Short mmCIF file of C-alpha atoms and ligand atoms in Angstrom, two decimals:
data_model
loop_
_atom_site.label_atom_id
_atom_site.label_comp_id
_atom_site.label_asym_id
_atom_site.label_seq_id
_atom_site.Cartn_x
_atom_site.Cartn_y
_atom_site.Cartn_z
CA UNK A 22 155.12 70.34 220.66
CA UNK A 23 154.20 67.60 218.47
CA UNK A 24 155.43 64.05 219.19
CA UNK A 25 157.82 63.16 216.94
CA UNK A 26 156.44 60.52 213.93
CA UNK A 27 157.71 57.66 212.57
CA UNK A 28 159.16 58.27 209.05
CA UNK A 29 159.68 54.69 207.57
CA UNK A 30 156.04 54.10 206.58
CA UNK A 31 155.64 53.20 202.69
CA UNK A 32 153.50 56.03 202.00
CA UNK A 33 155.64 58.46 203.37
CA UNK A 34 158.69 57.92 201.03
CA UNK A 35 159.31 58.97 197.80
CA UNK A 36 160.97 56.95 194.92
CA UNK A 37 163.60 59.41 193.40
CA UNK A 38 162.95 61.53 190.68
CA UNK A 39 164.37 59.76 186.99
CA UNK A 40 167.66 61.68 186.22
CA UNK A 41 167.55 64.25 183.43
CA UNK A 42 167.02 62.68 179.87
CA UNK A 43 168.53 65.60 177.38
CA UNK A 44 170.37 63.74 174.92
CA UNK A 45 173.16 65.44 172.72
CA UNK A 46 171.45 66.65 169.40
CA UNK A 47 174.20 64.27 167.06
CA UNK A 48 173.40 61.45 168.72
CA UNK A 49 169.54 61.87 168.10
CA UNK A 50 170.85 62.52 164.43
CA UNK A 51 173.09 59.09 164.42
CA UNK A 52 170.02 57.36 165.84
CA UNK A 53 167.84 58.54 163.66
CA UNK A 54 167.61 55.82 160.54
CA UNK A 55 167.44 53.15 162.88
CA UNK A 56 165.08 55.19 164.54
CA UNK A 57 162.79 55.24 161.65
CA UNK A 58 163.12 51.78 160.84
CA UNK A 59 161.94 50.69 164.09
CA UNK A 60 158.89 52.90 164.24
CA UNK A 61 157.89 51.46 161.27
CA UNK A 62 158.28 48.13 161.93
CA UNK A 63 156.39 49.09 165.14
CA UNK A 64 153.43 50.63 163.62
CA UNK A 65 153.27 47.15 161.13
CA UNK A 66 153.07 45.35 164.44
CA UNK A 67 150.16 47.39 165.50
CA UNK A 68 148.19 47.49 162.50
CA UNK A 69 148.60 43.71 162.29
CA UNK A 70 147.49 43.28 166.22
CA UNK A 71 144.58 45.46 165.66
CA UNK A 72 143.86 43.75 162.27
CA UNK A 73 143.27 40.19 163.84
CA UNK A 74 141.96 41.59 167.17
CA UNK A 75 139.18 42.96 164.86
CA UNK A 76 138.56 39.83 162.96
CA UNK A 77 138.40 37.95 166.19
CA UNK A 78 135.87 40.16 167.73
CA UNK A 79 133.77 40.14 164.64
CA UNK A 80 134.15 36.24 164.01
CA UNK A 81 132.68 36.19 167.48
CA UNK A 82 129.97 39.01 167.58
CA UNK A 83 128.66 37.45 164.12
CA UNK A 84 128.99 32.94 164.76
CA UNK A 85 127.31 33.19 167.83
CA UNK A 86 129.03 29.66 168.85
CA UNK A 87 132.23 30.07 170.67
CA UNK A 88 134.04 27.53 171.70
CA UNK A 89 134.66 27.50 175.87
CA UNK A 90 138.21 26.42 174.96
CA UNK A 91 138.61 30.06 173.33
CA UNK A 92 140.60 32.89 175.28
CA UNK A 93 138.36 35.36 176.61
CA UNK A 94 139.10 38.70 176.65
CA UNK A 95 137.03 39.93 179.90
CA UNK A 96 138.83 38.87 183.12
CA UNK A 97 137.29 36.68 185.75
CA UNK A 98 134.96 38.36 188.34
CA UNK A 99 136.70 39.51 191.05
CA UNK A 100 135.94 40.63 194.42
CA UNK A 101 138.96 42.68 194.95
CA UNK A 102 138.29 45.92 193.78
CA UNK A 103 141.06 48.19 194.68
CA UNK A 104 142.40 49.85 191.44
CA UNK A 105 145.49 50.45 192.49
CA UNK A 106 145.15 54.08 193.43
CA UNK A 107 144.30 53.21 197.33
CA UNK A 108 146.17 53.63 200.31
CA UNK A 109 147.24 50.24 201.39
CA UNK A 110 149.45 49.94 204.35
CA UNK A 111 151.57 47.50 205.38
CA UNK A 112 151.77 44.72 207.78
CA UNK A 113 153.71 45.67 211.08
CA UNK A 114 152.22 50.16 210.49
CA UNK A 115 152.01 51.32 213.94
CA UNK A 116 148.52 51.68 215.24
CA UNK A 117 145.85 53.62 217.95
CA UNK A 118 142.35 53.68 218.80
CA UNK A 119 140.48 56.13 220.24
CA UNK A 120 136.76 56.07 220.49
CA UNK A 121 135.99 58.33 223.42
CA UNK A 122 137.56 61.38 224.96
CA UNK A 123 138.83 63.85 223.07
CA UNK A 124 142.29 63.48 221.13
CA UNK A 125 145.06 65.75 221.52
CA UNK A 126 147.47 66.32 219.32
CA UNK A 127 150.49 66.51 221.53
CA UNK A 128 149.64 63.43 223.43
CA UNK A 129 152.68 61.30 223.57
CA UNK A 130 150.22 57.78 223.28
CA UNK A 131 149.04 59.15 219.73
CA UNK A 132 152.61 58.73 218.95
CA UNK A 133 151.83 56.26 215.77
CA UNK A 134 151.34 55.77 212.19
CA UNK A 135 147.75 54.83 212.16
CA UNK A 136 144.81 56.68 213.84
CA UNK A 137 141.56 55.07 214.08
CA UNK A 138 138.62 57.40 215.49
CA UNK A 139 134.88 57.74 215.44
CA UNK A 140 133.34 58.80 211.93
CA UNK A 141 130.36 60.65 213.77
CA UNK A 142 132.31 62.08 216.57
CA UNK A 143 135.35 64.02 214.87
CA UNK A 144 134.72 66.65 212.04
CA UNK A 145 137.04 67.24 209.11
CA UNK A 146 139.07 69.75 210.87
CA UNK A 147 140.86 67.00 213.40
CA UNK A 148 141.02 64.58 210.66
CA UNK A 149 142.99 67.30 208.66
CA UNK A 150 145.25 68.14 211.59
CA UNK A 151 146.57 64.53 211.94
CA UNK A 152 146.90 64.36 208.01
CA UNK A 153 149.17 67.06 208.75
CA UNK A 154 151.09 65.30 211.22
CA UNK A 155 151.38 63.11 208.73
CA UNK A 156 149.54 60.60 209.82
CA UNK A 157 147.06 58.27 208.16
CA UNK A 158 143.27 58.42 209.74
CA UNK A 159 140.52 55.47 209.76
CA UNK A 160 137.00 56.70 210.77
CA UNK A 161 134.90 53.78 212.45
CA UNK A 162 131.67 53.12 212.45
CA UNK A 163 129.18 50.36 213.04
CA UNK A 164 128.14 48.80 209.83
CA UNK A 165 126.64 45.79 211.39
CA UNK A 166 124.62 47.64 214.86
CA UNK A 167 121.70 49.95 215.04
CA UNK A 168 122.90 52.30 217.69
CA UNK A 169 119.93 54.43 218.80
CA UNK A 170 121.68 57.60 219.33
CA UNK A 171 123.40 58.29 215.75
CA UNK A 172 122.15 61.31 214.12
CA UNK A 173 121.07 59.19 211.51
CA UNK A 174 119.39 56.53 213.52
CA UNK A 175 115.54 57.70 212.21
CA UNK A 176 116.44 56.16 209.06
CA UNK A 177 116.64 52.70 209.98
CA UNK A 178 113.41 50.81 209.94
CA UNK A 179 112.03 48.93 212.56
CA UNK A 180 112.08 45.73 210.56
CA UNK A 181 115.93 46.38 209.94
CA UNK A 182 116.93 45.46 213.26
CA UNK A 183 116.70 41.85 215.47
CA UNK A 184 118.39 41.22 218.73
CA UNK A 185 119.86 43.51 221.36
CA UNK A 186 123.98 43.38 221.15
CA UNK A 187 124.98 42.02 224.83
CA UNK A 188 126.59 44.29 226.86
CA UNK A 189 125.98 47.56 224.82
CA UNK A 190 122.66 49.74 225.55
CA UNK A 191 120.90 51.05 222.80
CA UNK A 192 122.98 48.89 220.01
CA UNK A 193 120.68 46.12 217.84
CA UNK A 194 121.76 43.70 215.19
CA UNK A 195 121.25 44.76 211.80
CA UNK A 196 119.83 42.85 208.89
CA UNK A 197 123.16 43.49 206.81
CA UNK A 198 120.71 42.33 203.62
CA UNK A 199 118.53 44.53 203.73
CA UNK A 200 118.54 47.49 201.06
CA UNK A 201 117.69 50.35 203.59
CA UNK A 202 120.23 49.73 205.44
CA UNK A 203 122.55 49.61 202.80
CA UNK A 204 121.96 52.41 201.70
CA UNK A 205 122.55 54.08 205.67
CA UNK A 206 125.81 52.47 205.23
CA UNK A 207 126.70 54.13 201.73
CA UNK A 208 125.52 57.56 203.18
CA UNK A 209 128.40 56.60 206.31
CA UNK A 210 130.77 56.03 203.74
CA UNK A 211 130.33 58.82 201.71
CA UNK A 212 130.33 60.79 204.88
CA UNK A 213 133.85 59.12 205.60
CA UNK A 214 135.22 60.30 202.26
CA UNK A 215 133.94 64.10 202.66
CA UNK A 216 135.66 64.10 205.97
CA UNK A 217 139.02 63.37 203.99
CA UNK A 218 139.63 59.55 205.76
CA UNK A 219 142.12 57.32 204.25
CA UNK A 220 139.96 54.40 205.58
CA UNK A 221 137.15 53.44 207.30
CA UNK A 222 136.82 50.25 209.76
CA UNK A 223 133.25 48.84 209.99
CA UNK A 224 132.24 47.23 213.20
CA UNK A 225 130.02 44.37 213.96
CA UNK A 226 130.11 42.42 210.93
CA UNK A 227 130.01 38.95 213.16
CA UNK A 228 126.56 38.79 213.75
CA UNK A 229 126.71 35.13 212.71
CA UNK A 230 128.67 34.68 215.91
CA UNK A 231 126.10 35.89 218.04
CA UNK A 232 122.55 36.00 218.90
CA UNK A 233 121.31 38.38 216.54
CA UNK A 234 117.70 37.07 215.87
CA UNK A 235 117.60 37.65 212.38
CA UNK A 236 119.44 34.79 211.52
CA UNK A 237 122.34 36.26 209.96
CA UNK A 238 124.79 33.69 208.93
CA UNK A 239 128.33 33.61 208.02
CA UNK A 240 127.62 33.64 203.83
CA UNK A 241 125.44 36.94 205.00
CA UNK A 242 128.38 38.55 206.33
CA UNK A 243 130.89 37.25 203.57
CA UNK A 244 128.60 39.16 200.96
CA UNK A 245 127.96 42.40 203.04
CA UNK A 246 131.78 43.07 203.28
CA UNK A 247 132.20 42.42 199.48
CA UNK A 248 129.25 45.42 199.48
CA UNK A 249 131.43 47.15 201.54
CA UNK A 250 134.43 46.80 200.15
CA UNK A 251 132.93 48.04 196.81
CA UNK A 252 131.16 50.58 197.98
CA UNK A 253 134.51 52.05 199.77
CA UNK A 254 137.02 51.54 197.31
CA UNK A 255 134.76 53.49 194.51
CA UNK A 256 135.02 56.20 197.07
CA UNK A 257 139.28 55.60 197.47
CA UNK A 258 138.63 54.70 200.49
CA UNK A 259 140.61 51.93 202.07
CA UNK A 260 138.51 49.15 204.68
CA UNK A 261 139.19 46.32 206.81
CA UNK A 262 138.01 43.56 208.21
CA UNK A 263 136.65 43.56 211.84
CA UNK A 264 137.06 40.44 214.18
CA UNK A 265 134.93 37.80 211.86
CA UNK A 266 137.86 35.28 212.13
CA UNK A 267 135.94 32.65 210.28
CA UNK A 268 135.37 34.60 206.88
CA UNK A 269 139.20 35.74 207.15
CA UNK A 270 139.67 33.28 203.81
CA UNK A 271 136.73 34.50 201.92
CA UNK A 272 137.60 38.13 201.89
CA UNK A 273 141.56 38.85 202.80
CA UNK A 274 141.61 39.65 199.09
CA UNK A 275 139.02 42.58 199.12
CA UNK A 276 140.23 44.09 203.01
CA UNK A 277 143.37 46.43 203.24
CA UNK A 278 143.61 45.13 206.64
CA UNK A 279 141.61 43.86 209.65
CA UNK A 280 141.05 45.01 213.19
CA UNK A 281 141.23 42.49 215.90
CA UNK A 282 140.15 42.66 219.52
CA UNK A 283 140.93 39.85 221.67
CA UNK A 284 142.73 37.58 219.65
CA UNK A 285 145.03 36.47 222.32
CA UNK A 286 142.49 36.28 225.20
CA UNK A 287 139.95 33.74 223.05
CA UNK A 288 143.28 31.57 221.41
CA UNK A 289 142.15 32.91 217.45
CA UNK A 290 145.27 34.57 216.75
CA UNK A 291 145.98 31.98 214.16
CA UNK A 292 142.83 32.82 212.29
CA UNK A 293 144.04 36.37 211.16
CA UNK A 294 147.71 35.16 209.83
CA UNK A 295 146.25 35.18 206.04
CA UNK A 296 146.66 39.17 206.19
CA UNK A 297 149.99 38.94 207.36
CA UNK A 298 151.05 36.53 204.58
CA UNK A 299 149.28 38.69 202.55
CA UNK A 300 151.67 41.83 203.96
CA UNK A 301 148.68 43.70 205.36
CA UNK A 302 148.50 44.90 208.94
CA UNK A 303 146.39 43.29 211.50
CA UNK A 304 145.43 45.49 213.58
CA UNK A 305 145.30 43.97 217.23
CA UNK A 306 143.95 45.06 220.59
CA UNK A 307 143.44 43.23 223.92
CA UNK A 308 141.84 44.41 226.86
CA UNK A 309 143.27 43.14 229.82
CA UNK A 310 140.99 43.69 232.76
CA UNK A 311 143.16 44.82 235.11
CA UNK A 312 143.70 48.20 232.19
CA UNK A 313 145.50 50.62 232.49
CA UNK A 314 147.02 49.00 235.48
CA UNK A 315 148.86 46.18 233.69
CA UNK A 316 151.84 44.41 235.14
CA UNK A 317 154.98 43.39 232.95
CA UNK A 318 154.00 39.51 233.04
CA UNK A 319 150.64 40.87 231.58
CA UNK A 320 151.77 42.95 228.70
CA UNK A 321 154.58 40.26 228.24
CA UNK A 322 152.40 37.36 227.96
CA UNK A 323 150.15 39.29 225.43
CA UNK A 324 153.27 41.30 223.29
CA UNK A 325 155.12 37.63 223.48
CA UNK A 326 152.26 35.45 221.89
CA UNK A 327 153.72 33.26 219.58
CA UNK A 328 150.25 33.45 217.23
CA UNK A 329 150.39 37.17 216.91
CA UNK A 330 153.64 37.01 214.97
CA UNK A 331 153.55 39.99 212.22
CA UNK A 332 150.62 41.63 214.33
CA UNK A 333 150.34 45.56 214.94
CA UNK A 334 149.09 44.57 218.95
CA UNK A 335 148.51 47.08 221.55
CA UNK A 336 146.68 47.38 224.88
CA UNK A 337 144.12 49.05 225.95
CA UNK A 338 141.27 49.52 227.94
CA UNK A 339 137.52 48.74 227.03
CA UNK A 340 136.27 52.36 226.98
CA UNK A 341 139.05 52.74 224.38
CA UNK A 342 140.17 56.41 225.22
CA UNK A 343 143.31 57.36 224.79
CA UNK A 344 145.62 55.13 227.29
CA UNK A 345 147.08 52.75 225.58
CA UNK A 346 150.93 50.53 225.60
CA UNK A 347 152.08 49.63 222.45
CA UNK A 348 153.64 46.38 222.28
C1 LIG B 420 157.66 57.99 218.72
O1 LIG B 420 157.94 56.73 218.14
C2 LIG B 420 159.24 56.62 217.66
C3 LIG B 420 159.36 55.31 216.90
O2 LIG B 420 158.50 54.34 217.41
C4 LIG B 420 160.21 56.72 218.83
O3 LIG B 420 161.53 56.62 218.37
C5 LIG B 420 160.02 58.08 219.52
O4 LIG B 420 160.82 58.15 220.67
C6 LIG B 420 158.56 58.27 219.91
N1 LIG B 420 158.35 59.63 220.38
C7 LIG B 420 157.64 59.91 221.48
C8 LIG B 420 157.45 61.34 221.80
O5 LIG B 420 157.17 59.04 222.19
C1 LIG B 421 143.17 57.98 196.41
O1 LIG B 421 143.86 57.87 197.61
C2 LIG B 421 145.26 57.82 197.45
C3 LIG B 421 145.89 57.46 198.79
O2 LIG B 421 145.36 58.21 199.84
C4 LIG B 421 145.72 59.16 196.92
O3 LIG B 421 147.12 59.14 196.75
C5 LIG B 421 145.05 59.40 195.59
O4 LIG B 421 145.37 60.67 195.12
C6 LIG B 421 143.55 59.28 195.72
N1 LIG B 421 142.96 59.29 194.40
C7 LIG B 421 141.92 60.03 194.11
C8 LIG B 421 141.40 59.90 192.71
O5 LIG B 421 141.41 60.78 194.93
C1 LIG B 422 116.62 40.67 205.78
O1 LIG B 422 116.52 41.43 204.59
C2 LIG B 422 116.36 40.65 203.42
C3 LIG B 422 116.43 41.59 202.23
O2 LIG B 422 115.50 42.62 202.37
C4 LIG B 422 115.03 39.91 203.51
O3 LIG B 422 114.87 39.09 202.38
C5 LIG B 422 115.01 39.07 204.77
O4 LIG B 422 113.76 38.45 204.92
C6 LIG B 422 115.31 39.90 205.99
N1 LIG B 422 115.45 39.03 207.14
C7 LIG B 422 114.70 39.21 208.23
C8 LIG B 422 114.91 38.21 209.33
O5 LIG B 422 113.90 40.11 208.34
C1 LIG B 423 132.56 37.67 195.79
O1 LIG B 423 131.96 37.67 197.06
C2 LIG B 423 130.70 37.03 197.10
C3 LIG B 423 130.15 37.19 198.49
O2 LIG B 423 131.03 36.65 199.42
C4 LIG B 423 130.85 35.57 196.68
O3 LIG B 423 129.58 34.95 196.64
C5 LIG B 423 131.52 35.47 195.33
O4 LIG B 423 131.79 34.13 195.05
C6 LIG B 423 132.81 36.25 195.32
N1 LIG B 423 133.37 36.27 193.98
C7 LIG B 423 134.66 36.00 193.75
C8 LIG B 423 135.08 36.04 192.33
O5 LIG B 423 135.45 35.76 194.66
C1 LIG B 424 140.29 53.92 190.51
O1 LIG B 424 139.53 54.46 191.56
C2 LIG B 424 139.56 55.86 191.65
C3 LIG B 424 138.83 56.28 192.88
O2 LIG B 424 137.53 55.82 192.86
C4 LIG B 424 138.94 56.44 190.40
O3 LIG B 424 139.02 57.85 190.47
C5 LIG B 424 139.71 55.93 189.20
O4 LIG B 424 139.07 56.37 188.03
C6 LIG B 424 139.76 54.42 189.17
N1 LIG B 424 140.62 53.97 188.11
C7 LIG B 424 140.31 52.93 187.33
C8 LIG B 424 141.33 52.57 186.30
O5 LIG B 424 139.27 52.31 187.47
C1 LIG B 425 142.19 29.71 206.05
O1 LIG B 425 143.21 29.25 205.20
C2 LIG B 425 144.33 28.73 205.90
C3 LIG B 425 145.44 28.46 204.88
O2 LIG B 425 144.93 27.80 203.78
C4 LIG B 425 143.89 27.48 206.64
O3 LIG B 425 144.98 26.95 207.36
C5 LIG B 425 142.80 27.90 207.64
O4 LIG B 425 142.29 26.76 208.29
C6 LIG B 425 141.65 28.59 206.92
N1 LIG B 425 140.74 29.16 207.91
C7 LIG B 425 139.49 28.79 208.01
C8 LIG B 425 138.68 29.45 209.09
O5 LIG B 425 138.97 27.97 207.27
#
């Protein structure tokens, strides 16, 4: 049996259907000289508009000296490229991670909106079953780590990778500038979209934070999630942030969301509120070390943080498999 799914999501509900517009065939026949009269006053309009559009645009193609005081037509540069057609949840969606074990599909914990698993590690057919549990799935993957054991690891070059990441064997800081790898991480994303995910959720992208050797800094990151966020919303596919606290600001407007670990446990809650205002999840784990034996003053201390107002918080443990307690 399935677990039962939360039906209040945005992108579950349906705006009604516009109530049939037949119209009585003498009314359309009383309307109809006003009717006319309109559409031709209309149609002056246009002509008009289109008449000094024209003559603007070939004033300016021929002088060759506008004025900076002039209109322009082309809107500023933005970083924020999501059309409109992308699936962009909202703050508060119910959320759960699982990057190791296998998932089943009638395990009570998976009992959420959101699912975020492993790009390499699941194939299409488990990210269609939980479409069809209607849920929503985010494939992770590290965008910002070499990890020596991906089936497309041979493609990095040795000169694409600096420091060790502490704590995690085989895993190396990337050079996020460099066009190789890049071009890795458009393959990953591409990969993301054939597998049918509504979003991917690129690790890693704090470098600047840590000893990476290559001296990534925080601008570095700042333009490699713009790349990213490109990148992924010409494929529809949504992307958050991950961690990166300090570049929060500089790219809220080009992330659907961000993922947070730790938030609570290092005081930087108050860092990730700009997605919130902005009505877009944050995404929030901690990993108590006492997991998955934690007591109630635990789990209350971490669901009752005053800094993780608006936050989508659950806990788990490191090895993020499938135990988790949802705030
Ligand atoms: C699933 O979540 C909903 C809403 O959060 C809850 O009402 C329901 O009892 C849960 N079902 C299971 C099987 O845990
Ligand atoms: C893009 O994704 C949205 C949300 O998942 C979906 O409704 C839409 O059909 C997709 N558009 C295209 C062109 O695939
Ligand atoms: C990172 O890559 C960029 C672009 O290829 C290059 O200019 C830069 O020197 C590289 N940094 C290091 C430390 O190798
Ligand atoms: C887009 O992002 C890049 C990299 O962070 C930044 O240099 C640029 O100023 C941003 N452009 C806009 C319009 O925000
Ligand atoms: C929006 O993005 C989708 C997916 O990439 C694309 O199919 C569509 O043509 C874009 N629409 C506009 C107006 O750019
Ligand atoms: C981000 O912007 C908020 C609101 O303007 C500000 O309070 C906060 O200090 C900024 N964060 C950083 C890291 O600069």
């Amino acid at each position: 049996m399935s677990p039962s799914l939360r039906s209040d999501s945005p992108e579950m509900s349906h705006p009604p259907k516009p109530s049939s517009t037949s119209t009585s065939r003498t009314c359309l026949q009383r309307r109809s000289k006003r009717f006319w009269m309109i559409l031709a006053a209309v149609l002056v309009a246009l002509a008009l508009g289109l008449a000094v559009g024209l003559g603007v645009g070939l004033t300016k193609k021929g002088s060759g000296n506008t004025s900076p005081s002039e209109p322009t037509s082309t809107p500023p540069p933005s970083n924020n490229t999501n059309n409109g057609t992308l699936w962009t949840p909202s703050a508060g969606t119910t959320w759960q991670i699982v990057l190791q074990g296998a998932l089943a599909s009638n395990d009570p914990s998976l009992n959420v909106t959101v699912m975020d698993i492993d790009l390499f590690d699941n194939d299409a057919s488990t990210i269609t079953a939980l479409h069809s549990q209607n849920r929503k799935v985010i494939c992770y993957f590290s965008a910002g780590s070499y990890e020596n054991w991906r089936s497309d690891s041979g493609q990095f070059k040795k000169s694409d990778y600096g420091k060790a990441l502490q704590g995690w064997d085989g895993e190396y800081w990337l050079n996020t500038s460099s066009a190789n790898v890049r071009q890795i991480m458009r393959a990953r994303l591409a990969l993301a979209a054939s597998k049918k995910c509504d979003g991917v959720d690129p690790d890693n992208l704090d470098a600047y934070n840590n000893e990476n050797g290559l001296d990534m800094t925080a601008a570095d990151a700042e333009d490699y999630v713009a790349f990213l966020s490109r990148e992924a919303h010409s494929l529809n596919l949504s992307i958050g942030l991950k961690n990166a606290g300090e570049i929060v600001n500089a790219t809220v407007d080009m992330m659907e969301w961000v993922v947070n670990e730790q938030c609570v446990e290092y005081k930087e809650c108050a860092l990730y509120q700009p997605f919130i205002a902005a009505g877009k999840p944050v995404f929030h784990i901690e990993y108590p070390s006492s997991a998955p034996s934690v007591s109630t003053s635990q789990k209350t201390a971490i669901c009752g943080d005053a800094s993780t107002q608006g936050f989508s918080t659950i806990i788990k443990g490191m090895d993020l498999k499938s135990w988790y307690q949802l705030c």
